[in-house]
Coordinates of C-alpha atoms in Angstrom, one line a residue:
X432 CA 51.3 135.1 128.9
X433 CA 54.7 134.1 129.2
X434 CA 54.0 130.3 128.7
X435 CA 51.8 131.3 125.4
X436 CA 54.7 133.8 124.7
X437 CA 57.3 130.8 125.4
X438 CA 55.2 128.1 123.3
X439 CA 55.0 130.5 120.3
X440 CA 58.6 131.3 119.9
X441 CA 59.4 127.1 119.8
X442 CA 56.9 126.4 117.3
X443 CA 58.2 129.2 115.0
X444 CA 61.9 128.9 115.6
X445 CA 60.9 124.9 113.8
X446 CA 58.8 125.9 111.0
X447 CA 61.1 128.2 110.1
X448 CA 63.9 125.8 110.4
X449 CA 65.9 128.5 111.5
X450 CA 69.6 128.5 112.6
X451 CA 69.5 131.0 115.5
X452 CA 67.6 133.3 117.0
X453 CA 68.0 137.4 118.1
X454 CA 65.0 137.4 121.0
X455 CA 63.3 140.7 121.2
X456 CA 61.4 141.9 123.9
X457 CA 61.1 144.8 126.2
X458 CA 58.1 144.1 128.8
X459 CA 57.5 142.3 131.7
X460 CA 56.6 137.9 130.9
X461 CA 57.7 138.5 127.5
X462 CA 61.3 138.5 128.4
X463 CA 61.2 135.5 129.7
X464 CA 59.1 133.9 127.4
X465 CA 61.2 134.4 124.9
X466 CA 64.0 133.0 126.5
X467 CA 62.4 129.9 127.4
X468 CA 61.2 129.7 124.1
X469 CA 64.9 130.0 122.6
X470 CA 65.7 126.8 125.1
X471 CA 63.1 125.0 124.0
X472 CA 63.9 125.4 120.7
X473 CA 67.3 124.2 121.6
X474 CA 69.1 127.2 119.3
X475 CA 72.1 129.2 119.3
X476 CA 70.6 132.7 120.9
X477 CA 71.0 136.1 121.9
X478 CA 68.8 138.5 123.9
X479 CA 68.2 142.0 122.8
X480 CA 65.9 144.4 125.1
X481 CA 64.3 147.6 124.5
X482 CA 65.8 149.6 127.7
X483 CA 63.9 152.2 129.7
X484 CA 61.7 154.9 128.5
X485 CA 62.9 158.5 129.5
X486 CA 61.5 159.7 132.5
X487 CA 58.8 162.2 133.2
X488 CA 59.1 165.5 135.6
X489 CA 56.2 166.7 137.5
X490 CA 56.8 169.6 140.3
X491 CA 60.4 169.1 139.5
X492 CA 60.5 165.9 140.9
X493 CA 60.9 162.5 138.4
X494 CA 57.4 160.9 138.0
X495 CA 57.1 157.0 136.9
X496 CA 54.0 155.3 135.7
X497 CA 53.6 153.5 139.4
X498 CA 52.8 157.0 140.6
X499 CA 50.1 157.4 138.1
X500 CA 48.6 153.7 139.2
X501 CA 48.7 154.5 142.5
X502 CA 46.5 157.9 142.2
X503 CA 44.2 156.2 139.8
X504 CA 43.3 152.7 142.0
X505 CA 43.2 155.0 145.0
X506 CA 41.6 158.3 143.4
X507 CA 38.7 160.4 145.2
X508 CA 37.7 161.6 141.7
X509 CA 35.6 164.4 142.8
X510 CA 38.8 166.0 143.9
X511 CA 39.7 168.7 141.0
X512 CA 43.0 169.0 141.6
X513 CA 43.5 164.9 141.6
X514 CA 42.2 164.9 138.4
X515 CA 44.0 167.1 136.8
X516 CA 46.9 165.8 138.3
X517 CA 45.8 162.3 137.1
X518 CA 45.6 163.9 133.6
X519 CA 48.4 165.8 133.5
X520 CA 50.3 161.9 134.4
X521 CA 48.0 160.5 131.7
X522 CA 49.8 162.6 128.9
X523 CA 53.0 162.6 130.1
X524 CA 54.0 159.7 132.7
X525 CA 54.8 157.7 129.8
X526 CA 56.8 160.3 127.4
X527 CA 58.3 157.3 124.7
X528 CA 59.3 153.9 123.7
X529 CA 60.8 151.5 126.3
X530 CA 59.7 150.3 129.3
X531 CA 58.9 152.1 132.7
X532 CA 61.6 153.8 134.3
X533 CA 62.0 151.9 137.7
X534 CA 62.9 147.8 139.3
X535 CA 59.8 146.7 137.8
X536 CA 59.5 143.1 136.1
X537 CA 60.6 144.7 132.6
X538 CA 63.5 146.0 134.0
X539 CA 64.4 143.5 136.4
X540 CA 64.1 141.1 133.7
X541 CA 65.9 142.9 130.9
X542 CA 68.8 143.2 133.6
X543 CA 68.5 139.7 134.5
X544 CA 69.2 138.7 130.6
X545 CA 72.5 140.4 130.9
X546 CA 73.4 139.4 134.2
X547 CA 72.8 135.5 133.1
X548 CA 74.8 135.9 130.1
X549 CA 72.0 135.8 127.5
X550 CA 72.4 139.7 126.2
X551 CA 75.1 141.8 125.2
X552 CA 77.8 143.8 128.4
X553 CA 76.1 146.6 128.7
X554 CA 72.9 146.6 126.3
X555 CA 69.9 146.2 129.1
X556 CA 70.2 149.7 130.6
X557 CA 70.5 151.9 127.5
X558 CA 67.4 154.2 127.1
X559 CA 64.9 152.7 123.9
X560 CA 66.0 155.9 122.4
X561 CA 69.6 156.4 121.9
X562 CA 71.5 156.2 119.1
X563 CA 73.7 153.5 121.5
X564 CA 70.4 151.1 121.5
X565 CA 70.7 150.7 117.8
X566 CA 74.4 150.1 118.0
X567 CA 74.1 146.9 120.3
X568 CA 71.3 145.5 117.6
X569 CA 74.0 146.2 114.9
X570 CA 76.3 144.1 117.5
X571 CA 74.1 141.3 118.6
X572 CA 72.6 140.9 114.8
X573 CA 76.6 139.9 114.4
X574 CA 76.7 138.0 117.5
X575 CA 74.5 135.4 116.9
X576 CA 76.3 134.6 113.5
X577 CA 79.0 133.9 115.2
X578 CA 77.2 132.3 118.1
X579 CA 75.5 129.9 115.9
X580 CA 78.7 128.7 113.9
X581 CA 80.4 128.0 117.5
X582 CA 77.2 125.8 118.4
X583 CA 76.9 128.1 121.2
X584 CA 73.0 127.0 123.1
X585 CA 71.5 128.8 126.1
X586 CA 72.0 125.9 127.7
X587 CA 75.6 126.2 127.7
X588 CA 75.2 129.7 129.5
X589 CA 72.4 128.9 131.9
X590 CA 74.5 126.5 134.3
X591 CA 73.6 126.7 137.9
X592 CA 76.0 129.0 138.7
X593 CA 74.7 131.4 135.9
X594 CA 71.4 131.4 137.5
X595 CA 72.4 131.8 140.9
X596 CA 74.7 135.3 139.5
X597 CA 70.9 135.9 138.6
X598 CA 69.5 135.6 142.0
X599 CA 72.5 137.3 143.5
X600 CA 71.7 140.8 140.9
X601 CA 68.1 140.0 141.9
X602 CA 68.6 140.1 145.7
X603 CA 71.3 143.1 144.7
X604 CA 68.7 145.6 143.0
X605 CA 66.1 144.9 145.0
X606 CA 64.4 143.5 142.0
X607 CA 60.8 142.2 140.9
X608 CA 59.3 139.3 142.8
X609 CA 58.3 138.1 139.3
X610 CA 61.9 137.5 138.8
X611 CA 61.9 134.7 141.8
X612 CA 59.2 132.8 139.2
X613 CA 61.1 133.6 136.0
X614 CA 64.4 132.0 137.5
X615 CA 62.5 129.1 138.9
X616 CA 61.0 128.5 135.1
X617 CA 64.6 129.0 133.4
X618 CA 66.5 126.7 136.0
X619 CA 63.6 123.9 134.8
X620 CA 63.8 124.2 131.5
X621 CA 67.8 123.7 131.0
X622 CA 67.1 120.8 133.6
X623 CA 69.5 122.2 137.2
X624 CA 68.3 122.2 140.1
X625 CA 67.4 125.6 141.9
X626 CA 64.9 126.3 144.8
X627 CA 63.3 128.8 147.4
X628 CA 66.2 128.0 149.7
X629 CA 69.0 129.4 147.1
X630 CA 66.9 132.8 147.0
X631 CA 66.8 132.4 151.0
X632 CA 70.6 131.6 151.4
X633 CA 71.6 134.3 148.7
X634 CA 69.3 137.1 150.1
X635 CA 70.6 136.6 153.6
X636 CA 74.1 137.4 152.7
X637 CA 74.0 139.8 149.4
X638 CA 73.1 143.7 150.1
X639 CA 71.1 145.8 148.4
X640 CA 73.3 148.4 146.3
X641 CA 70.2 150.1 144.1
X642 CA 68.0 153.0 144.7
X643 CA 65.9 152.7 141.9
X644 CA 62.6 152.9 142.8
X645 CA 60.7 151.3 144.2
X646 CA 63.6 151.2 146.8
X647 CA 64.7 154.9 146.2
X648 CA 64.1 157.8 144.2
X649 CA 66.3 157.1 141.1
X650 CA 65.2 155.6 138.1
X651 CA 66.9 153.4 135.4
X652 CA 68.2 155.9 133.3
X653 CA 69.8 157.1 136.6
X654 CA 71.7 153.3 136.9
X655 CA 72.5 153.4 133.4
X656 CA 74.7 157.0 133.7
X657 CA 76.1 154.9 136.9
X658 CA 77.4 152.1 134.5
X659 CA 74.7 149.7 134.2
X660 CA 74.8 146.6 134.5
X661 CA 78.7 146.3 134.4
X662 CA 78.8 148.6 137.6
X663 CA 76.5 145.8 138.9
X664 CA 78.2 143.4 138.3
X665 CA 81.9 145.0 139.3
X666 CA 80.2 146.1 142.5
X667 CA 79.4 142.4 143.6
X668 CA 82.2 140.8 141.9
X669 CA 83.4 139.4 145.5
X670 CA 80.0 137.6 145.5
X671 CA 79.3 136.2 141.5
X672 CA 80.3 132.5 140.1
X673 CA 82.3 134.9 137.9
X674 CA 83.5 131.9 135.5
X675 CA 80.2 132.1 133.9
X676 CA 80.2 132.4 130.5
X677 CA 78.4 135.0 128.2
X678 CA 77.2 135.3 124.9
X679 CA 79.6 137.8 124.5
X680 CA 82.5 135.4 124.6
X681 CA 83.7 137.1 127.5
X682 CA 83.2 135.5 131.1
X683 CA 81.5 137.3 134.4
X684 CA 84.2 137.7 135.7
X685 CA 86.1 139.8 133.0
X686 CA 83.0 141.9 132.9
X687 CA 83.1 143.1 136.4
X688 CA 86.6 143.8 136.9
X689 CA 85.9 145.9 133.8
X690 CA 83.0 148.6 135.2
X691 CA 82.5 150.1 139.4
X692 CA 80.0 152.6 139.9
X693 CA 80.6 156.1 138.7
X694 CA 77.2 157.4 140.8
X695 CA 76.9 156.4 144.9
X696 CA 73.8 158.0 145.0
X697 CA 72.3 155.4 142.3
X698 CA 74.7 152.2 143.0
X699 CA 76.6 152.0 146.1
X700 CA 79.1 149.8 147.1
X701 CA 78.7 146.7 148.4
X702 CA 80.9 147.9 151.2
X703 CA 78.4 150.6 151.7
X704 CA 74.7 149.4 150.6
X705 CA 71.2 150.7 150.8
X706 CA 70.3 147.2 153.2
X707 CA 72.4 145.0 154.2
X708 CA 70.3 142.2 153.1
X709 CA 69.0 141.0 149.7
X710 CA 65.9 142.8 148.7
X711 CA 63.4 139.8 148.7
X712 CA 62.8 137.8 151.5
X713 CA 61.3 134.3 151.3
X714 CA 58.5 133.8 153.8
X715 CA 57.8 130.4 155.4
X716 CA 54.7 129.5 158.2
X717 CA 52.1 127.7 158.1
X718 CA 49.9 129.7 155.7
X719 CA 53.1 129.4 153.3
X720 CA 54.4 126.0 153.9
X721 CA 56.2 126.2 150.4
X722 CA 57.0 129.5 150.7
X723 CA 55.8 133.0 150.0
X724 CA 57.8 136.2 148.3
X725 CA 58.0 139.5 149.7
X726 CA 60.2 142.4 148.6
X727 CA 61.5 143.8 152.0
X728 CA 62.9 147.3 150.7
X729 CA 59.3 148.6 150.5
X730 CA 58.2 147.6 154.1
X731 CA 58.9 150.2 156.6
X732 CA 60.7 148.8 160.2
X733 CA 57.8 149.6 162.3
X734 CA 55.3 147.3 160.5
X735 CA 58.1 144.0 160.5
X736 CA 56.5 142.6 163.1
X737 CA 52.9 142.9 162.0
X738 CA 49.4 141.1 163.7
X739 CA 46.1 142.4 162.8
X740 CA 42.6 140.5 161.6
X741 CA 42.1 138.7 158.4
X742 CA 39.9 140.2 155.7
X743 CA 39.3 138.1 153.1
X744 CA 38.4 138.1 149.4
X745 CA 38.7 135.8 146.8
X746 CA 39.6 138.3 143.6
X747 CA 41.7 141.7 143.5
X748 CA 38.6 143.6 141.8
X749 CA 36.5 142.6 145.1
X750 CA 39.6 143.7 147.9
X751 CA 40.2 147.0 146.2
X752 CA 36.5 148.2 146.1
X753 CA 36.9 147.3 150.1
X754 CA 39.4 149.5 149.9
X755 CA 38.2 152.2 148.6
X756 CA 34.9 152.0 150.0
X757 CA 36.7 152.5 153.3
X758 CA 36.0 148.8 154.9
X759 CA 39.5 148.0 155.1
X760 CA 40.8 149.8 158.4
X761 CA 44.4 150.5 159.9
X762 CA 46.2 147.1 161.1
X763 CA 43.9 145.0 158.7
X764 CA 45.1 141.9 156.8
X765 CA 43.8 141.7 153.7
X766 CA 43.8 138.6 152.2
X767 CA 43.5 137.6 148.5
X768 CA 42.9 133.6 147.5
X769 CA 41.8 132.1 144.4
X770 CA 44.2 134.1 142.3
X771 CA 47.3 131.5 142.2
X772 CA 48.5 129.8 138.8
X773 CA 45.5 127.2 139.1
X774 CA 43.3 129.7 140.7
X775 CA 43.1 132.2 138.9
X776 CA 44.0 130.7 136.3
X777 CA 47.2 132.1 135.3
X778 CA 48.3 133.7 138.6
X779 CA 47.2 137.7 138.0
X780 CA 49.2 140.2 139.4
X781 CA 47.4 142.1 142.7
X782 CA 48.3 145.9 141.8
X783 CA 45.0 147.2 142.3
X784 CA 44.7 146.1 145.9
X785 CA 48.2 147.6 147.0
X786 CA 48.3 150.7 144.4
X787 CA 45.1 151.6 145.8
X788 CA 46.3 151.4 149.8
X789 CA 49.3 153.0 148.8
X790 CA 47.4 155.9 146.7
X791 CA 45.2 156.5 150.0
X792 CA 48.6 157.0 152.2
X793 CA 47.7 153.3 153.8
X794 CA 50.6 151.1 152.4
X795 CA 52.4 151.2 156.1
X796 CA 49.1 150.3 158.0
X797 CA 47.7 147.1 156.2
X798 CA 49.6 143.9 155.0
X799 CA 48.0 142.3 151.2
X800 CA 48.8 138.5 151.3
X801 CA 48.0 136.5 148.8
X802 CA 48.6 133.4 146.3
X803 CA 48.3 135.5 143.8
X804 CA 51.6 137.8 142.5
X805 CA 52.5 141.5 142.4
X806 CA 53.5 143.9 140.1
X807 CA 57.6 144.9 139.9
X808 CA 56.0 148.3 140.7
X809 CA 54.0 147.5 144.1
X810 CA 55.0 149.4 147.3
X811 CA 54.3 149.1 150.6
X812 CA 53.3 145.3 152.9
X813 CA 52.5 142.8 151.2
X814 CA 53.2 139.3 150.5
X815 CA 52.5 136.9 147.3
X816 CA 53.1 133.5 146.1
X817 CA 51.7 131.9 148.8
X818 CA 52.3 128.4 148.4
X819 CA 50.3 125.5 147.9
X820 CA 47.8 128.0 146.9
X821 CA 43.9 127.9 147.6
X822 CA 43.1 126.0 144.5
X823 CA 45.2 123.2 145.6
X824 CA 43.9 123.1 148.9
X825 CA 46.7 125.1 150.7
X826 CA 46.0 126.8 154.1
X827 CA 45.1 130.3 152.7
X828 CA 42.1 128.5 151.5
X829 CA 40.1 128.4 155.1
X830 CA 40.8 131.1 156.0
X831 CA 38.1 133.3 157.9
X832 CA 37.5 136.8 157.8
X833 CA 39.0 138.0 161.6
X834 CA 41.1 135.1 162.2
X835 CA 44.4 136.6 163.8
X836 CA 47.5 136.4 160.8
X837 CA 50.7 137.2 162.6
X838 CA 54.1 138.6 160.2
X839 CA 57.8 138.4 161.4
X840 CA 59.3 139.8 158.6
X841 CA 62.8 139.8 160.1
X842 CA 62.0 136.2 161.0
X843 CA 60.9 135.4 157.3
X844 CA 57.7 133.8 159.1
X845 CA 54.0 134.1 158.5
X846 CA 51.2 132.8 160.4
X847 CA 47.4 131.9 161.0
X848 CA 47.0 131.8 164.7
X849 CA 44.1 129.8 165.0
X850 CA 44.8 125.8 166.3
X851 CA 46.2 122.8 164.2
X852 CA 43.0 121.0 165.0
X853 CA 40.5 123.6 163.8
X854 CA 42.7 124.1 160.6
X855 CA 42.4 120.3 159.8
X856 CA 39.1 120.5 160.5
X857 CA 38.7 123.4 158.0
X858 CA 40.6 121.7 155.4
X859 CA 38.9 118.2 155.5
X860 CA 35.3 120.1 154.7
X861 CA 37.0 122.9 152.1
X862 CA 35.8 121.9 148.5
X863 CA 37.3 123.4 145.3
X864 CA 35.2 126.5 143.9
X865 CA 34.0 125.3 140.4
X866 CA 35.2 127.3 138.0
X867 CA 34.9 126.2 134.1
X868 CA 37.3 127.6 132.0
X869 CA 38.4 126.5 128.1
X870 CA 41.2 126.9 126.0
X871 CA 44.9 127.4 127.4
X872 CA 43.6 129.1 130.9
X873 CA 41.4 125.6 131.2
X874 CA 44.7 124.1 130.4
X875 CA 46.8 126.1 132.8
X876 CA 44.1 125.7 135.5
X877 CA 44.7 122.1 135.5
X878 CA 48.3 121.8 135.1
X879 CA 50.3 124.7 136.8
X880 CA 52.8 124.0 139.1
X881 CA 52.7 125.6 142.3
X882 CA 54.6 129.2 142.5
X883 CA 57.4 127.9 144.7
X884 CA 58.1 125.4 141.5
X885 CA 58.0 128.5 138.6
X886 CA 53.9 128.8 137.7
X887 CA 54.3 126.9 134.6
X888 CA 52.7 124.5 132.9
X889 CA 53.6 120.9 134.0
X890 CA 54.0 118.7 130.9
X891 CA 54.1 116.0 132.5
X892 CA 50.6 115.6 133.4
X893 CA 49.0 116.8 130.1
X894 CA 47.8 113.5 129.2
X895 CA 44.9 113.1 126.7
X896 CA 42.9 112.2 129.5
X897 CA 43.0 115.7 130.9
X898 CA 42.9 117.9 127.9
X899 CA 40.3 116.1 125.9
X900 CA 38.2 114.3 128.4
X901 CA 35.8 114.1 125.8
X902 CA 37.6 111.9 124.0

């Protein structure tokens, strides 16, 4: 989606021959498929986001729509009072416009455009709608006149150091793991150099200041009464390359010394955080070689050091009817292959599997790898983006159901404990699973890079060769 998303914006920023661009978007790979698509397009730009929907009560308690997964994926339908509970969530989990009220990827991501510079102090967190929304589009509509008669390009905002302030508010809000592909993409596209072991460096010395679910209980409307994104920012000021520059003219750094937290409970200090360390951890071993993603805040201390048997399945659809049927036991590993950017194609998001464990009361008792992704929403163990991925002949590929997998989450490591020499062994009779597939997925099943490198499409190796072999 996003590179379709991405693709569509450059072709119709040319034919229109237009001067700049205002990049709307509210929702997960849109965000930064716009973005990329304003790069490409090499334009003066400006990012304006929808915010966060208002939030729904249930029991007096706030209710988001990861709830609502979680009951379905997992359900006992023959329960009555599930049902109607799963109803009553139906009609009102999701009460407006904007996008779901917790660190999922449309928030992280709408965050992440203010935090890099490409939107408006102060525009991500406001709720879709208040009357202050329709004041920043007033403001950014006059923005990017002005932007485009300096000659101001993303590329002049997106520097390194811009991208790592982006990692830094990542690893700060305990954020999506999609953001650690969207970063990857956006450092490629304006040509700098960032990698797995920035995220690694930046998460080991960053705390975690947010309670927004899925790390607490509060929700982004909660972080936007604390002072949004500005409080973020002031709250880590000690850590940001705060000579960045913004779209808004103003610099990081005159942001931040600007805004602190006006709510504890919501956004602590960075003298006082949630964790002491970033929020995503970057997992290394040899069943991730090139690295794997995990958001730490969701995994309790007792399973950090986890070992159990492999269960293996090569799509989400067939390791969530495991779980539910009730084959997938305490201290299980599931693991999920085939479902990486050349895999799948397109690298799906595992929410069923984890939703499902976590809607049974079993996200503490079984670990989900896979080389597939996760939704900003997903609780509980699990691990993603492990790279090289099955498709390209990585590790997670041979596999065996019962084969011991051993996690050190505190040591960032992740393991199949079965010898080098039966693994080579494995590997040098593994053959690729044929899987025909046309149009862009064809395309993106022969050309993605590997997740540790973004997930995108690799132009360089689109040749007419591979796209029309025909010809």
């Amino acid at each position: 989606i996003r590179d379709v998303i991405a693709s569509s914006v450059e072709i119709m920023a040319g034919v229109q021959l237009l001067d700049g661009l205002v990049l709307l978007a509210s929702c997960d790979s849109i965000i930064p498929g716009v973005l990329i698509g304003g790069i490409r397009a090499g334009l003066p730009s400006i990012v304006l986001t929808g915010g966060p929907q208002e939030v729904c009560k249930s029991g007096g308690k706030k209710v988001v729509m990861s709830e609502l997964d979680q009951l379905v994926f997992g359900a006992d339908y023959k329960n009555d009072e599930l049902r109607e509970k799963i109803k009553y969530l139906e009609d009102h989990v999701c009460p407006g416009p904007g996008a779901c009220a917790l660190m999922g990827t449309a928030n992280t991501m709408q965050i992440l455009m203010e935090a890099l510079g490409m939107a408006l102090p102060g525009s991500s967190c406001v709720p879709a709608v208040y009357a202050e929304k329709e004041r920043f589009a007033t403001q950014t509509g006059r923005r990017i006149v002005e932007l485009v008669k300096e000659g101001m390009k993303p590329e002049t905002i997106l520097t390194r150091e811009a991208l790592l302030n982006g990692v830094i508010v990542t690893m700060a809000l305990a954020g999506s793991t999609n953001a650690v592909l969207h970063l990857l993409s956006f450092a490629r596209e304006v040509g700098v150099e960032l990698t797995l072991d920035d995220f690694e460096r930046i998460s080991g010395a960053v705390p975690v200041i947010s309670r927004v679910i899925p790390t607490g209980r509060a929700t982004v409307t909660d972080l936007y009464n604390a002072g949004g994104v500005p409080a973020v920012l002031g709250e880590l000021k000690e850590y940001l390359h705060r000579e960045c520059l913004t779209v808004s003219g103003h610099t990081i750094g005159e942001i931040a010394a600007a805004a602190k937290s006006t709510d504890h409970e919501t956004l602590t200090t960075a003298s006082e955080p949630v964790f002491k360390t970033g929020g995503i951890a970057v997992m290394r071993g040899n069943l991730s070689p090139n690295g794997a993603i995990c958001r730490t805040t969701t995994i309790s201390d007792e399973i950090k050091f986890f070992s159990g048997p492999a269960r293996v399945f090569e799509s989400d659809e067939s390791a969530h009817a495991a779980v539910v049927e009730g084959r997938i036991k305490k201290g299980d590993v599931v693991v999920i292959r085939y479902e990486g950017p050349r895999g799948a194609p397109g690298m799906r998001e595992m929410m069923m599997t984890t939703d499902a464990l976590v809607g049974i009361g079993m996200g503490q008792e079984v670990f989900v790898l896979t080389d597939g992704r996760f939704s900003g929403f997903t609780e509980g163990a699990a691990i993603g983006h492990i790279s090289p991925e099955a498709a390209a002949g990585g590790i997670i590929a041979v596999v065996e159901e019962g084969d011991q997998i051993v996690i050190d989450i505190n040591s960032r490591t992740v393991n199949l404990a079965v010898p080098d020499e039966v693994i080579k062994a494995r590997l040098a009779e593994w053959k690729l699973p044929l899987k025909k597939e046309r149009g862009i997925l064809g395309i993106y099943a022969k050309t993605a890079l590997q997740a540790h490198e973004g997930a995108m499409i690799d132009d360089r190796v689109l040749t007419e060769a591979q796209v029309c072999p025909e010809q």
